[in-house]
Short mmCIF file of C-alpha atoms in Angstrom, two decimals:
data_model
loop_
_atom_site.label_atom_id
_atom_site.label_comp_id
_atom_site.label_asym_id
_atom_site.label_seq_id
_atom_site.Cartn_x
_atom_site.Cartn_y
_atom_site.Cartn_z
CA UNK A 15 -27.19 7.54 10.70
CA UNK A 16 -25.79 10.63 12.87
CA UNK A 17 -23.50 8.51 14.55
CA UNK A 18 -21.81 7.11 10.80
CA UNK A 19 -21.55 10.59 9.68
CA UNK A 20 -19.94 11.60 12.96
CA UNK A 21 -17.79 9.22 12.63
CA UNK A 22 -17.17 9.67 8.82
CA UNK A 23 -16.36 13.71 9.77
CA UNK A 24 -13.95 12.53 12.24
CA UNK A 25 -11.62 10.54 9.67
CA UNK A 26 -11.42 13.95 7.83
CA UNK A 27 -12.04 12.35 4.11
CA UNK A 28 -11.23 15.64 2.35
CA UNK A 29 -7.80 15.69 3.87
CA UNK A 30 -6.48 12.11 3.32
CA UNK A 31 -5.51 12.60 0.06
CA UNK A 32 -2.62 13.64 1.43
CA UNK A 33 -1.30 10.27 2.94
CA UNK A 34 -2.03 8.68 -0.16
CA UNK A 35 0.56 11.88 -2.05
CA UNK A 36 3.63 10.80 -0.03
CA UNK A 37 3.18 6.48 -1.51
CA UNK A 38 2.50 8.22 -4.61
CA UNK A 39 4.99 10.17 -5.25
CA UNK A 40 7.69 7.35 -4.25
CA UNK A 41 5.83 4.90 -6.41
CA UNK A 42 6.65 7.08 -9.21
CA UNK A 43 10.19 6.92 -8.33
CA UNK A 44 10.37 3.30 -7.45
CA UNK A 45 8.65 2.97 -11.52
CA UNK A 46 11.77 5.46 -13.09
CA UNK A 47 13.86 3.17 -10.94
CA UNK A 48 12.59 -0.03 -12.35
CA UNK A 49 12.07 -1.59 -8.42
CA UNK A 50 8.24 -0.62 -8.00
CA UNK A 51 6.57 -3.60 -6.41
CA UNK A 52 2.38 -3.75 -6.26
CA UNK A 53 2.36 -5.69 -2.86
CA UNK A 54 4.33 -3.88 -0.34
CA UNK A 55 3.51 -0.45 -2.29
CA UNK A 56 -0.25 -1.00 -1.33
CA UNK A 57 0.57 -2.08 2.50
CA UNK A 58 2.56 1.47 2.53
CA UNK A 59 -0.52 3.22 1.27
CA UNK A 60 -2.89 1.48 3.20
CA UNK A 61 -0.35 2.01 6.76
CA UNK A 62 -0.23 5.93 6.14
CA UNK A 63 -4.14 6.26 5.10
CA UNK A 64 -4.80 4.16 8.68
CA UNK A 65 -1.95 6.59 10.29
CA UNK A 66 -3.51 9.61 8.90
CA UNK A 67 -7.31 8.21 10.25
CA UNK A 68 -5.90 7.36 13.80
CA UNK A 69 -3.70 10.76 13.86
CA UNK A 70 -7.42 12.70 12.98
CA UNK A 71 -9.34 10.45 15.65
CA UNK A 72 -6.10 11.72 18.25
CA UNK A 73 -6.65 15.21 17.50
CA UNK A 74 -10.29 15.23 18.03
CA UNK A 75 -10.00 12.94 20.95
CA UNK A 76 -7.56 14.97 22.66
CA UNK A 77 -8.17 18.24 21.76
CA UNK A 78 -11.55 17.64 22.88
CA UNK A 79 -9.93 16.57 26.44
CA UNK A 80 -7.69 19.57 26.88
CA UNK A 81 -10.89 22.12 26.39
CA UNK A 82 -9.17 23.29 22.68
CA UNK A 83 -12.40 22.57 21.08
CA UNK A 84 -15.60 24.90 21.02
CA UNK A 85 -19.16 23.87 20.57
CA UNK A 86 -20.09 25.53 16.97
CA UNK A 87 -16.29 25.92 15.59
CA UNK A 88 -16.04 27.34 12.30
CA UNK A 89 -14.05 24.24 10.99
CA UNK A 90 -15.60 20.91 10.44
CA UNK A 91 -18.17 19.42 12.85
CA UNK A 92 -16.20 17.74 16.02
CA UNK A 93 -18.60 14.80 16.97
CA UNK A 94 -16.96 14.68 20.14
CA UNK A 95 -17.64 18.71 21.47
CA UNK A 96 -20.49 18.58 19.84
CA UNK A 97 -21.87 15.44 21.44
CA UNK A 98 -22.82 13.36 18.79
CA UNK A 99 -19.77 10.89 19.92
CA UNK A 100 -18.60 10.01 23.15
CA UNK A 101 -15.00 10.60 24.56
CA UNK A 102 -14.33 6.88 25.18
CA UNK A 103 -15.66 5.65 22.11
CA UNK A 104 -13.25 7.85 20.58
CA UNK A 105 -10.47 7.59 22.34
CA UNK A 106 -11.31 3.15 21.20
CA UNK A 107 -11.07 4.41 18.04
CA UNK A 108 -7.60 5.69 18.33
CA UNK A 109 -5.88 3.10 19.35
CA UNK A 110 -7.88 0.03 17.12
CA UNK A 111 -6.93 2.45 14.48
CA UNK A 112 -3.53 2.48 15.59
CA UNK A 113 -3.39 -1.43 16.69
CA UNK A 114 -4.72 -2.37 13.32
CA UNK A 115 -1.79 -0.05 11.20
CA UNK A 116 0.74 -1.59 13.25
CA UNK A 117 -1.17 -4.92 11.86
CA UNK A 118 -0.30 -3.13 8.49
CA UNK A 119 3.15 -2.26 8.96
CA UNK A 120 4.51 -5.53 10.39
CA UNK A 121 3.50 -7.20 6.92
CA UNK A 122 6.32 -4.68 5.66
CA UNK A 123 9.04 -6.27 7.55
CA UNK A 124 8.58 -8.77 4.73
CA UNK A 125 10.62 -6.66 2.53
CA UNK A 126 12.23 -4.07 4.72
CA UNK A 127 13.82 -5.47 7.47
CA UNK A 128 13.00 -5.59 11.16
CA UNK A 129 14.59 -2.13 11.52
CA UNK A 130 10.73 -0.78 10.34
CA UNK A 131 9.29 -2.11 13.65
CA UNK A 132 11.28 0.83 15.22
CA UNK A 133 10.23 3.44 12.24
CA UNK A 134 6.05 2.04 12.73
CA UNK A 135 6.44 2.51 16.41
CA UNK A 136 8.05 6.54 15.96
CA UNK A 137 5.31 6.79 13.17
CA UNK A 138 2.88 5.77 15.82
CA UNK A 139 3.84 8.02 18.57
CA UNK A 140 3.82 10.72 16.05
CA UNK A 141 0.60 10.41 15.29
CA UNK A 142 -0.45 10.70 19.35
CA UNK A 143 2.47 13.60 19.96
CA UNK A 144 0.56 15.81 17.31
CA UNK A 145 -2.32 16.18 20.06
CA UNK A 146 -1.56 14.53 22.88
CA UNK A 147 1.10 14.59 25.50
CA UNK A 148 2.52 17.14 28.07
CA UNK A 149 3.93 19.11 25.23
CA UNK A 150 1.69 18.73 21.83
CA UNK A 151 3.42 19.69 18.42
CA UNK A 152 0.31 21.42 16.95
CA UNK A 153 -0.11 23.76 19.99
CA UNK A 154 3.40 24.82 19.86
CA UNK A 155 3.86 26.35 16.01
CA UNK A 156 4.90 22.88 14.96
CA UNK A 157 2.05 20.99 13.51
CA UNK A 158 3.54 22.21 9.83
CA UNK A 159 6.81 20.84 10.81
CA UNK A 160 5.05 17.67 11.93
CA UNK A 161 3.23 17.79 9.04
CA UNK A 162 6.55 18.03 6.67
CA UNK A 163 8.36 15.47 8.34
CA UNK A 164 5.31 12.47 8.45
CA UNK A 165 3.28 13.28 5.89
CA UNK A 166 6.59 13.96 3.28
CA UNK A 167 9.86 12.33 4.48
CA UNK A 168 8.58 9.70 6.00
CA UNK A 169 6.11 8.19 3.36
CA UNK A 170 7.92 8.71 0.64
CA UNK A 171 11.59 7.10 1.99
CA UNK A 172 10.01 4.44 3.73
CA UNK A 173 7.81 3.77 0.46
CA UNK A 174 10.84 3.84 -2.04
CA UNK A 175 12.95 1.89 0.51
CA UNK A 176 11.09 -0.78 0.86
CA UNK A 177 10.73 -1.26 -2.57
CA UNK A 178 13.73 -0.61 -3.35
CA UNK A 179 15.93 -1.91 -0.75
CA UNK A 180 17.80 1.80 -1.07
CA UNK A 181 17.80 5.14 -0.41
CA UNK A 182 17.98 8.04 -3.20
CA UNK A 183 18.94 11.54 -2.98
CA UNK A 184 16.26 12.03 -6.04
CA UNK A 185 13.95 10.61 -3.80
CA UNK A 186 14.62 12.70 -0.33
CA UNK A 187 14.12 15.74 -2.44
CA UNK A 188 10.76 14.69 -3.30
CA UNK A 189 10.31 13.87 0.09
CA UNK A 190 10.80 17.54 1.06
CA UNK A 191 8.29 18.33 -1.75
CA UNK A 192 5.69 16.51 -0.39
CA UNK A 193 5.98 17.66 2.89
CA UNK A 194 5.39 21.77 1.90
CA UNK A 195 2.86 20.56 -0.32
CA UNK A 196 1.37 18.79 3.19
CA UNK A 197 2.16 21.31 5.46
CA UNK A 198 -0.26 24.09 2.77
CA UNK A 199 -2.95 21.58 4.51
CA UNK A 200 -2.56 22.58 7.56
CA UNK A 201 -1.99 26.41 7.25
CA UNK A 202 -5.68 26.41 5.26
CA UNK A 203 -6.56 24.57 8.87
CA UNK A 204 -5.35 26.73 11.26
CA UNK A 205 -5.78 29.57 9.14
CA UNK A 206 -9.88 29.25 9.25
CA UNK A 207 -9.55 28.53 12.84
CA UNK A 208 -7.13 31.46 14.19
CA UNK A 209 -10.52 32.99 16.13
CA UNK A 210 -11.40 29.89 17.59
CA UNK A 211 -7.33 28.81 18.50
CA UNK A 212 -6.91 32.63 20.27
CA UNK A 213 -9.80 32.11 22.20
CA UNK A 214 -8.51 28.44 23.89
CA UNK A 215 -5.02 29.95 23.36
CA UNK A 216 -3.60 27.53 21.19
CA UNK A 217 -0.41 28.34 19.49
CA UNK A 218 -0.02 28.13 15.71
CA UNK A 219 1.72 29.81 13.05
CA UNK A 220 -1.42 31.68 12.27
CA UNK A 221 -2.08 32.51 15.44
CA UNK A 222 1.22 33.61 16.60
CA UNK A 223 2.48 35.08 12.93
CA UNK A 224 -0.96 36.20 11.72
CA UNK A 225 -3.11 35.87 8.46
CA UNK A 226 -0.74 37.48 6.01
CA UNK A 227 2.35 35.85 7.22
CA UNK A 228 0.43 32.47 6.75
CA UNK A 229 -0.58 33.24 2.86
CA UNK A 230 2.61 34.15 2.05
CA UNK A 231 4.15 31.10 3.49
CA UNK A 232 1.63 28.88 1.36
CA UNK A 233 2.63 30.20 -1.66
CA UNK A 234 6.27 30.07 -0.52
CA UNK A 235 5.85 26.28 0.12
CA UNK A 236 4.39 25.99 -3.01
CA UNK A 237 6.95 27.64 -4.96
CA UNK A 238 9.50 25.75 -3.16
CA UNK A 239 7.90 22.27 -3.64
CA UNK A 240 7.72 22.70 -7.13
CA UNK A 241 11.70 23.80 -7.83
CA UNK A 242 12.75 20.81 -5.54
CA UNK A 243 10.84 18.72 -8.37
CA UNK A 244 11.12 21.14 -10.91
CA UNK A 245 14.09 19.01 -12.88
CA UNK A 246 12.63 15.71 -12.31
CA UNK A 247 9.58 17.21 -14.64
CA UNK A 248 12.03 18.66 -17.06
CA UNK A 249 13.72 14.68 -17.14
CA UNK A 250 9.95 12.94 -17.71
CA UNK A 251 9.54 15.76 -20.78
CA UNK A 252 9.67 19.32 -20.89
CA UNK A 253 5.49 19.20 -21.61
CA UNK A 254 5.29 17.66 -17.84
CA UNK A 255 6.37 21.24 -16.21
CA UNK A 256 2.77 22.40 -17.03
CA UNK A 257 2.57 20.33 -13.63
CA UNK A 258 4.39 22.27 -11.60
CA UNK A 259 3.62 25.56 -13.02
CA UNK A 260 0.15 24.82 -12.87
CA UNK A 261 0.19 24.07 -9.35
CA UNK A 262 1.54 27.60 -8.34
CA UNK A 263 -0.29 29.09 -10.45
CA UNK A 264 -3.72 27.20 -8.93
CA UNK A 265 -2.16 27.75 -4.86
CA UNK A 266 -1.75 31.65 -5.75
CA UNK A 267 -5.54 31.49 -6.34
CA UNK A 268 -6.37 29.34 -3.51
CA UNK A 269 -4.13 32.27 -1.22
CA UNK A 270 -5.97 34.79 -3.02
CA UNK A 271 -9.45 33.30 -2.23
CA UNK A 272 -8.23 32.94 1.06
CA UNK A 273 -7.54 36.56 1.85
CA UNK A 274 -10.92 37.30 0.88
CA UNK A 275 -12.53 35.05 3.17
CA UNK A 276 -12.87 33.66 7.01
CA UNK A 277 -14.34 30.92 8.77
CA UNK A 278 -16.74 28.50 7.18
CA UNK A 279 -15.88 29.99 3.56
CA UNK A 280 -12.69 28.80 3.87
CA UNK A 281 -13.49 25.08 4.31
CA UNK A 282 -13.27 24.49 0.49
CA UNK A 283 -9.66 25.20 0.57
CA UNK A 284 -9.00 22.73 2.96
CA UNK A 285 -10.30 19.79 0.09
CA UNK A 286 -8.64 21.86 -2.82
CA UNK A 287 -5.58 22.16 -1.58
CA UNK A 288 -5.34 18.35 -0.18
CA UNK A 289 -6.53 17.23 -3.76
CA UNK A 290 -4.37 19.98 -5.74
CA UNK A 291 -1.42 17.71 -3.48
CA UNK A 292 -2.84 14.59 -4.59
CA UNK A 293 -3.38 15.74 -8.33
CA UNK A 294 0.37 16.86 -8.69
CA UNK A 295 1.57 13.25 -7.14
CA UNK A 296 -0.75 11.13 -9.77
CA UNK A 297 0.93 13.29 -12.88
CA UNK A 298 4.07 12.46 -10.88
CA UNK A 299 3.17 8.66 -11.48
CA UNK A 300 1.75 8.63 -14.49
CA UNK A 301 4.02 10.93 -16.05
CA UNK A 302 7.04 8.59 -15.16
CA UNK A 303 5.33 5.00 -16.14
CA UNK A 304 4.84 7.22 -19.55
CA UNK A 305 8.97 7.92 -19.53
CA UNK A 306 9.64 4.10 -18.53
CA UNK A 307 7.27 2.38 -20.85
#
């Protein structure tokens, strides 16, 4: 039973909401557009939920190799540090996780073309280059950039494309939303952990910027995702900009919580902020199957 719920910890539940965001949000588009299809729309979910798994199993896995981990970290339990996994089980569980998305993803070649064999493998190494590697993205103030780029513009193109058979400016921008909403993740991450990254000397914004640079950043992102959409809401009904509006006004209290608190208090966030993501993507589709039907 410790072992499952070492395992469990390791996927990181309360953060995969947002994998499933990015096929949301371009589901809702491919619906306004009139080209939404069920079957390759579920392979895209179920290919960035598996990415998302095998990306978390990396981190642990590697992080846990390079000595960036500390027995008792504030943040969630690392089965690996603390034990309760070994290295080589986990470092199995990487790549099944990996072999069995790339499973996921050739399916898609169905309806996108053979082109998305070379977009699964980049996809792939992306998931490894965030941890692993001579030179790893979220040691070097660029896990938020990773973040943006394959948790937002990737999932949401590749989603609408191969649905659609097309690429949409519309679209992109909601990409881009996505992505800051993504990237708010990972500053609640790094921002609990900034003792325990300074003491291994890993480099993150919030290590290398600070706390208040962080927070305002957040609610930057948030602002910023929200006027990138901001007319899209207007077009499904004026009524629908409660969504966006909401959503800033729910991140300032989220950065206002967090400048209150440190360490283990800030896990909540973490969730909130993943599901606040996740809650502004499902208005997205329901809002336009309302303005289609």
């Amino acid at each position: 039973m410790k072992t499952l719920k070492a395992w469990i910890e390791a996927m990181r539940l309360r953060t995969l909401p947002v994998s499933v965001a990015g096929v949301l949000t371009a589901v809702g588009f491919n619906i306004a557009d009139g080209t939404f299809k069920a079957a390759p729309a579920a392979l895209c979910l179920l290919f960035a939920v598996l990415c998302q798994i095998a990306s978390n199993f990396a981190n642990e896995y590697y992080d846990y190799r390079a000595g960036r981990d500390r027995v008792g970290r504030e943040g969630p339990r690392r089965g690996v540090t603390e034990g309760d996994l070994s290295a080589a089980s986990m470092k199995r569980a990487v790549f099944a996780t990996l072999a069995l998305a790339a499973v996921v993803g050739l399916s898609l070649v169905y309806w996108g073309g053979v082109w998305l064999i070379a977009a699964g493998a980049l996809i792939g190494i992306g998931a490894l280059a965030y941890s692993a590697g001579p030179w790893p993205l979220s040691t070097h103030c660029l896990g938020e950039a990773a973040v943006f780029v394959f948790f937002g513009i990737v999932p949401v193109n590749l989603t609408y494309y191969v649905q659609a058979l097309a690429w949409s400016h519309d679209v992109f921008l909601g990409s881009c939303a996505v992505g800051l909403m993504g990237a708010n993740v990972l500053i609640v991450n790094n921002y609990r952990d900034i003792p325990d990254d300074r003491a291994v000397g890993k480099h993150t914004l919030a290590t290398v910027f600070g706390r208040k640079t962080v927070l305002v950043l957040y609610i930057l992102f948030a602002t910023l995702a929200s006027v990138l959409m901001f007319g899209r809401w207007y077009d499904i009904g004026p009524l629908w900009l409660a969504v966006p509006v909401g959503y800033v006004a729910l991140s300032a209290r989220v950065v206002t919580f967090m400048s209150r608190k440190s360490g283990h208090e800030l896990n909540p966030c973490l969730g909130i902020t993943a599901m606040l993501m996740f809650a502004v993507s499902l208005c997205f589709v329901i809002g336009e199957a309302i303005c289609a039907g």
